[in-house]
mmCIF file of C-alpha atoms in Angstrom:
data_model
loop_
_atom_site.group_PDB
_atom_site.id
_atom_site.type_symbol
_atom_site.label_atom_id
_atom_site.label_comp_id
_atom_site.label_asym_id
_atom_site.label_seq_id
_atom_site.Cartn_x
_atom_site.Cartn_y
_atom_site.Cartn_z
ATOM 1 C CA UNK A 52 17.035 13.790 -12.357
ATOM 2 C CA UNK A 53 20.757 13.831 -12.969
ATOM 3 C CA UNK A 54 20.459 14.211 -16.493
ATOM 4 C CA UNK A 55 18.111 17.291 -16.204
ATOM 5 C CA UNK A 56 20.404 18.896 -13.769
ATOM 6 C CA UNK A 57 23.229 18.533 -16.639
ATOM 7 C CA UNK A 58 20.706 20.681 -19.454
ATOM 8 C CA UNK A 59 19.221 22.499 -16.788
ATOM 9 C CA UNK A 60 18.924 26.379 -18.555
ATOM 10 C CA UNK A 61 19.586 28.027 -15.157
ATOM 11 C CA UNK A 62 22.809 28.427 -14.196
ATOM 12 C CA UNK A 63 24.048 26.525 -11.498
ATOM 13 C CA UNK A 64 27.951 25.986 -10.090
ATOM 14 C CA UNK A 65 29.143 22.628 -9.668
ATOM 15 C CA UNK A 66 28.618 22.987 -5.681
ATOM 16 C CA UNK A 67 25.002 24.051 -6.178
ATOM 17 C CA UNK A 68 24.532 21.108 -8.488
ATOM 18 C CA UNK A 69 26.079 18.747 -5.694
ATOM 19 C CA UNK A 70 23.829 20.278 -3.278
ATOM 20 C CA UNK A 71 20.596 20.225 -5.156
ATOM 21 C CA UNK A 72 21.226 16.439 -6.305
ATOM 22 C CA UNK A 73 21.276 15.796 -2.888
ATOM 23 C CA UNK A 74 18.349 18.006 -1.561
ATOM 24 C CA UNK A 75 16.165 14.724 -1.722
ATOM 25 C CA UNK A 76 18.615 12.612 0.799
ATOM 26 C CA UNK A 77 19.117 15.555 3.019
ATOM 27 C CA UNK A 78 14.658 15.899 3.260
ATOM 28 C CA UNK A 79 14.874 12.144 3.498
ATOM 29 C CA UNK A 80 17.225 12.045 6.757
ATOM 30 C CA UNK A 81 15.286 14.480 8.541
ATOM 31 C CA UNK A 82 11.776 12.592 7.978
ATOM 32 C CA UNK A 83 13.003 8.761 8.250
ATOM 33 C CA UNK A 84 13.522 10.001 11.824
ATOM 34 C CA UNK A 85 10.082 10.274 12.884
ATOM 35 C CA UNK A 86 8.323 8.603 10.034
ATOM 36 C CA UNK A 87 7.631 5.918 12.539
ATOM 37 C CA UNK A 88 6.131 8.214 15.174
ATOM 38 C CA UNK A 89 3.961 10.357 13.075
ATOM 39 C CA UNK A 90 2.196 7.271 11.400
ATOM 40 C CA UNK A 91 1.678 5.916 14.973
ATOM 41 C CA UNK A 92 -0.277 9.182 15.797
ATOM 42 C CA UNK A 93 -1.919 9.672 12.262
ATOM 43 C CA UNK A 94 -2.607 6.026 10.957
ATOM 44 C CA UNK A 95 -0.674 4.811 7.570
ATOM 45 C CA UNK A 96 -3.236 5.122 4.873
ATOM 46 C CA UNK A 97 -3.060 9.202 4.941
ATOM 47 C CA UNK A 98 0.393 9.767 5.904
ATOM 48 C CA UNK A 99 1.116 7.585 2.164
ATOM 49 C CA UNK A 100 -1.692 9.395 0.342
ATOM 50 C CA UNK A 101 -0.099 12.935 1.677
ATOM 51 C CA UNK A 102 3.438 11.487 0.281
ATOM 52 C CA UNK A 103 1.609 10.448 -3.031
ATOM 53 C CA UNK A 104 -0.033 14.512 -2.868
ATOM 54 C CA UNK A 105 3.789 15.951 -3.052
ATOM 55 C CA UNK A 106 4.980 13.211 -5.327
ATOM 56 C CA UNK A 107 2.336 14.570 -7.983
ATOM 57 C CA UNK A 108 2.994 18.328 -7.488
ATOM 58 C CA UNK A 109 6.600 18.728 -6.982
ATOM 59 C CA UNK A 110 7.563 17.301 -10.312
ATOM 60 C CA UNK A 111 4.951 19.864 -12.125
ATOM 61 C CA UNK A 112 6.918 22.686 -9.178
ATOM 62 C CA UNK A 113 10.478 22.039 -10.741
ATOM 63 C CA UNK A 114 9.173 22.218 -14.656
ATOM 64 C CA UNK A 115 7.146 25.134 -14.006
ATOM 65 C CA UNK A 116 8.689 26.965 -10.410
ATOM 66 C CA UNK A 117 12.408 26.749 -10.860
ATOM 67 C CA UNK A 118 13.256 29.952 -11.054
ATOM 68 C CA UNK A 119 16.905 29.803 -9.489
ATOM 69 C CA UNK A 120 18.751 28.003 -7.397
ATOM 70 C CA UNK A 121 16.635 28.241 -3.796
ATOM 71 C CA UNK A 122 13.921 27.297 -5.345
ATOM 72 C CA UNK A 123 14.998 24.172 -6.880
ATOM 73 C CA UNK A 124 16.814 22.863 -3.774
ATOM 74 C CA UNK A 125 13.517 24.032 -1.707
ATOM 75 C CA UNK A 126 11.324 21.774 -4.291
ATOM 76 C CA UNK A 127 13.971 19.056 -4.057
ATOM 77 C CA UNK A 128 14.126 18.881 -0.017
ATOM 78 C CA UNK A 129 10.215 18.711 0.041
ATOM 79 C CA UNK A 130 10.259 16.121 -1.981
ATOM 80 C CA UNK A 131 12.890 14.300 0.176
ATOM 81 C CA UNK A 132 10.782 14.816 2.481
ATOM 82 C CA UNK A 133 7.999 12.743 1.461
ATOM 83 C CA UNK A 134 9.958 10.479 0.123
ATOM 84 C CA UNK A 135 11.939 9.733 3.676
ATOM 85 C CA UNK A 136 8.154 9.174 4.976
ATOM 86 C CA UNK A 137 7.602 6.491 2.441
ATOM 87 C CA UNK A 138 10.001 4.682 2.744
ATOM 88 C CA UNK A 139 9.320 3.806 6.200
ATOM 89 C CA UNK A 140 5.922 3.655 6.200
ATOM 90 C CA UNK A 141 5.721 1.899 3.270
ATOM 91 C CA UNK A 142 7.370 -1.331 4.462
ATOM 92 C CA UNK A 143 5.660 -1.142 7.518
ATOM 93 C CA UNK A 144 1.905 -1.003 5.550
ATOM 94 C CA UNK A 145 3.025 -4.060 3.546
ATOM 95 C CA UNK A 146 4.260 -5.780 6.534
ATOM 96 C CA UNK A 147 0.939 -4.682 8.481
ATOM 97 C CA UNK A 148 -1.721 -5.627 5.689
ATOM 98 C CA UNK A 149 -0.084 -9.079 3.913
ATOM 99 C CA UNK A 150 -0.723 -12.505 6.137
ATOM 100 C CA UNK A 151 2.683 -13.267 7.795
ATOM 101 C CA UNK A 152 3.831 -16.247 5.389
ATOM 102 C CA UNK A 153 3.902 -13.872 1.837
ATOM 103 C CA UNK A 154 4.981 -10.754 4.035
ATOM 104 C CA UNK A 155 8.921 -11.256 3.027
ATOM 105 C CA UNK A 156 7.716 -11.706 -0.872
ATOM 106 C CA UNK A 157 5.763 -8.631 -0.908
ATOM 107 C CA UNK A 158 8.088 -6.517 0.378
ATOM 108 C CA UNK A 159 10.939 -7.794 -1.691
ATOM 109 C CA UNK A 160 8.557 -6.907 -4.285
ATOM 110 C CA UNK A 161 8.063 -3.433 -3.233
ATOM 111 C CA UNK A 162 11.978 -3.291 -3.411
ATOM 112 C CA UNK A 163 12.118 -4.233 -6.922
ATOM 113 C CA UNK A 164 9.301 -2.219 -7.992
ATOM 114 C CA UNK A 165 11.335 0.838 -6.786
ATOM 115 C CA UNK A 166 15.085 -0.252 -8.535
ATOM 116 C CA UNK A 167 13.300 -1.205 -11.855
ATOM 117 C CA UNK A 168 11.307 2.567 -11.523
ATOM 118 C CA UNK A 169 14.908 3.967 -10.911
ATOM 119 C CA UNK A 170 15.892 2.085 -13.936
ATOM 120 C CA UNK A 171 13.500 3.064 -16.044
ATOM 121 C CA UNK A 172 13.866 6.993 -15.256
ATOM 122 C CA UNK A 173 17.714 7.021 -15.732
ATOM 123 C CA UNK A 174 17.016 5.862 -19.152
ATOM 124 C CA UNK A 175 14.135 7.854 -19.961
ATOM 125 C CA UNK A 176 16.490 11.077 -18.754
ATOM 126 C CA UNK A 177 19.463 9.878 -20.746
ATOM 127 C CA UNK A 178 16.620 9.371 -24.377
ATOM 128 C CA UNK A 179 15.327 13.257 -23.449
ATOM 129 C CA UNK A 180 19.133 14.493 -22.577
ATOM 130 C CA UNK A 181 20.017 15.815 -26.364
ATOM 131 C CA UNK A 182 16.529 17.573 -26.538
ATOM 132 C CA UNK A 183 17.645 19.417 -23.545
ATOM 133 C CA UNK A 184 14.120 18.938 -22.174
ATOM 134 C CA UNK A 185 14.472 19.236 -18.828
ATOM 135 C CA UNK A 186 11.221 20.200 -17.430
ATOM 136 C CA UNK A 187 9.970 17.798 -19.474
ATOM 137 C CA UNK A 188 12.400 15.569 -17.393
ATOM 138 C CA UNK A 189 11.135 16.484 -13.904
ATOM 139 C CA UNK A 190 7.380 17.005 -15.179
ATOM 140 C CA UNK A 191 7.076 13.096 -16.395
ATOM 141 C CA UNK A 192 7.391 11.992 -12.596
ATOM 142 C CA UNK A 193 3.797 13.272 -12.014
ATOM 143 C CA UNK A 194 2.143 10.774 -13.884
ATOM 144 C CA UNK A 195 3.329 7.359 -11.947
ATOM 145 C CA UNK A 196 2.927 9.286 -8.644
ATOM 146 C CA UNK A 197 -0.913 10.172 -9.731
ATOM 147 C CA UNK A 198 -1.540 6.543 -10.286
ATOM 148 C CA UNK A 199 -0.110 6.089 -6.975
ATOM 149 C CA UNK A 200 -2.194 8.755 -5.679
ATOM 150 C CA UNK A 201 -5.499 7.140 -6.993
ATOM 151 C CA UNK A 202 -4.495 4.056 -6.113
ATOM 152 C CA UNK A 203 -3.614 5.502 -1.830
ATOM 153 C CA UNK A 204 -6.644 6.626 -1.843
ATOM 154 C CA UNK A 205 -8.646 3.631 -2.542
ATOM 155 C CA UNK A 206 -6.789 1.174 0.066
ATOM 156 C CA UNK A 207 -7.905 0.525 3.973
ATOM 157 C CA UNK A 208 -6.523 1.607 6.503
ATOM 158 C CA UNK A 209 -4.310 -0.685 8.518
ATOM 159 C CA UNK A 210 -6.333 -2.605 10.472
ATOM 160 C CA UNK A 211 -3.606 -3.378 13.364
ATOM 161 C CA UNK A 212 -3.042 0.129 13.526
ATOM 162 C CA UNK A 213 -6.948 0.862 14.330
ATOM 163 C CA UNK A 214 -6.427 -2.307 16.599
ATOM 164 C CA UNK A 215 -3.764 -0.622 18.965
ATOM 165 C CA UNK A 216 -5.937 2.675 18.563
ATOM 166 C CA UNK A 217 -8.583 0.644 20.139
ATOM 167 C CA UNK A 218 -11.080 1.291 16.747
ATOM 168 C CA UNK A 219 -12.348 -2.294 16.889
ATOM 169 C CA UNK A 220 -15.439 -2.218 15.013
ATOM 170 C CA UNK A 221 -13.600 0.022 12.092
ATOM 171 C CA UNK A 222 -10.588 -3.101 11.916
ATOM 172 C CA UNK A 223 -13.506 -5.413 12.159
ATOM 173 C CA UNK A 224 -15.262 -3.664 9.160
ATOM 174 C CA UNK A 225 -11.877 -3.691 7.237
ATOM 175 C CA UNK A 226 -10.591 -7.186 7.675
ATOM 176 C CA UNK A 227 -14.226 -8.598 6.962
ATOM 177 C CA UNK A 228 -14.660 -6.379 3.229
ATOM 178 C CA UNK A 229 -11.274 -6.355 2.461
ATOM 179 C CA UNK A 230 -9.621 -9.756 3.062
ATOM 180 C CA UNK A 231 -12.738 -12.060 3.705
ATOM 181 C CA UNK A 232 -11.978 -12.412 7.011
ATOM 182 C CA UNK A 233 -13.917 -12.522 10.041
ATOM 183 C CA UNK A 234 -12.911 -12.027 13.642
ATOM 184 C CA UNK A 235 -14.838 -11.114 16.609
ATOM 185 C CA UNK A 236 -14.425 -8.652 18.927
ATOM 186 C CA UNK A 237 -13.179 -9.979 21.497
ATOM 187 C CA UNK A 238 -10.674 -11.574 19.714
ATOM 188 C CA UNK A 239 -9.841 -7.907 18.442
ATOM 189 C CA UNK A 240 -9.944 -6.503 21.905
ATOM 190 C CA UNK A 241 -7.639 -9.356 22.980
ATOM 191 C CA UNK A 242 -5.151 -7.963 19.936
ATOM 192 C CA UNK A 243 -5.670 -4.288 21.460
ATOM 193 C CA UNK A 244 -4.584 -5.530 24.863
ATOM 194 C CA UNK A 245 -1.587 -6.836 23.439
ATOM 195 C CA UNK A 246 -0.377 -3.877 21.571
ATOM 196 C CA UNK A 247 -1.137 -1.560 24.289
ATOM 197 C CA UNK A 248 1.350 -3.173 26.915
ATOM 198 C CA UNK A 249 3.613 -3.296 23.903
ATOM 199 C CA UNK A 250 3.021 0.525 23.740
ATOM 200 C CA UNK A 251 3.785 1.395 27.266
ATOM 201 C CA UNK A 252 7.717 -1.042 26.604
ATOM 202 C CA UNK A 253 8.629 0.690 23.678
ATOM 203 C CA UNK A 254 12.505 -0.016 22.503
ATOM 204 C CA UNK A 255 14.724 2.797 23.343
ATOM 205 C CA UNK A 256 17.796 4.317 20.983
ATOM 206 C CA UNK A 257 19.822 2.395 23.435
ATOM 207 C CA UNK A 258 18.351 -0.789 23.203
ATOM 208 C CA UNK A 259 19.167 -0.661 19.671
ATOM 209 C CA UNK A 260 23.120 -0.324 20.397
ATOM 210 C CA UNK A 261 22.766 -3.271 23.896
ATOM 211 C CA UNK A 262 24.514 -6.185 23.619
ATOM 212 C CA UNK A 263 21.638 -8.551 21.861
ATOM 213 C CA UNK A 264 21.254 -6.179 18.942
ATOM 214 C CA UNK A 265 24.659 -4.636 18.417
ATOM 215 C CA UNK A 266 25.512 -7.010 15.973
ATOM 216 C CA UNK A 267 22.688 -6.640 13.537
ATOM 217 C CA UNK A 268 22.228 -3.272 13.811
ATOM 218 C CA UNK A 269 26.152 -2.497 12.903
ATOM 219 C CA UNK A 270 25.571 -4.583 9.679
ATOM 220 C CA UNK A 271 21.974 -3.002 8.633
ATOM 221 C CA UNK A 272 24.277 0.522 9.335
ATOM 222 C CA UNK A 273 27.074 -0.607 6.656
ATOM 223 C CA UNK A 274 25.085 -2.053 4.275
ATOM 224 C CA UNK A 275 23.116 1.057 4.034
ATOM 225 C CA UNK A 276 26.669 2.845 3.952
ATOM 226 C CA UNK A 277 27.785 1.097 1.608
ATOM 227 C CA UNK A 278 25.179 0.807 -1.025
ATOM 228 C CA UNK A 279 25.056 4.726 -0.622
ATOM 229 C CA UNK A 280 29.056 5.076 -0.749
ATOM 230 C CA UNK A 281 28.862 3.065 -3.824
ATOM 231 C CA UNK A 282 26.245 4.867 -5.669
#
């Protein structure tokens, strides 16, 4: 979306540009906060399908709704938004729905799905740059994030999530259509147990900063820093 921003037709200053190319990090920040939190209350499945829902319409929003400068950065921080949601929740779904030995593959997929997407676009900007087509541009991002949409809509739920929300019969339902498995009840209710006295010892802020986790969380901080500082 950097290339549209340079053939954008309204006019912008160099600080609004700044500011609207980062309108998607500064939705993202506030979001990633309580991604975590909100999907514990609301389940996974519809929390992704609502990000997939603004995905699909805010591309169409900037090629037809730009009208000046508020707009565009309002368009660009919802987005952010959703996007700071997913991707949270959507490590966490992988993590929750993949059997423990392929968990680290799948998600490493997910990873590469999302720099070879990122690829892709830059280059697909830079080929539509000297048309100066940049609604065009922003308007092309729709059609992946309708797939996705489609695709949300058709998957489970989590079934550890309706586990800890003590929906047994629905996780029972799940893991028997969807992955051939079958577990009883009680084996399920077991699992519920479990997660609720995990519920009531939930990590603090602090916990993340004691002594046993200092380490690791300073280097998950700077790597993230870094690969951000050095675009």
């Amino acid at each position: 979306k950097r290339q549209a921003l340079n053939v954008i037709s309204i006019k912008l200053t160099e600080a609004e540009i700044g500011l609207a190319a980062s309108g998607l990090l500064l939705g993202s920040i506030f979001s990633s906060f309580f991604a975590g939190d909100i999907s514990d209350r609301l389940g996974r499945k519809w929390i992704l399908v609502l990000d997939a829902i603004i995905f699909t319409i805010i591309p169409i929003l900037l090629a037809v709704a730009t009208f000046n400068f508020i707009t565009f950065l309002t368009w660009r921080i919802i987005e952010g938004f959703a996007l700071g949601m997913d991707n949270v929740l959507s490590g966490i779904f992988i993590a929750e729905m993949v059997p423990t030995n392929k968990r680290n593959s799948y998600v490493a997929t997910q990873q590469l799905m999302t720099v070879i997407a990122q690829f892709s676009a830059f280059w697909i900007g830079y080929a539509l740059t000297p048309l100066k087509l940049w609604q065009l541009m922003f308007a092309l991002g729709a059609i992946p994030a309708l797939i996705i949409l489609l695709l949300r809509i058709k998957i489970p739920e989590s079934p550890r999530w309706l586990t800890s929300k003590g929906r047994i019969k629905e996780a029972k339902e799940i893991l028997s259509k969807f992955f051939g498995v079958n577990v009883s009840e009680d084996e399920l209710n077991s699992i519920y147990s479990e997660l609720l006295k995990e519920s009531r010892n939930l990590p603090s802020w602090k916990d993340l900063f004691s002594s046993k986790f200092r380490k690791y969380a300073i280097i998950a901080i700077l790597a993230g820093l870094f690969m951000q500082f050095s675009g």
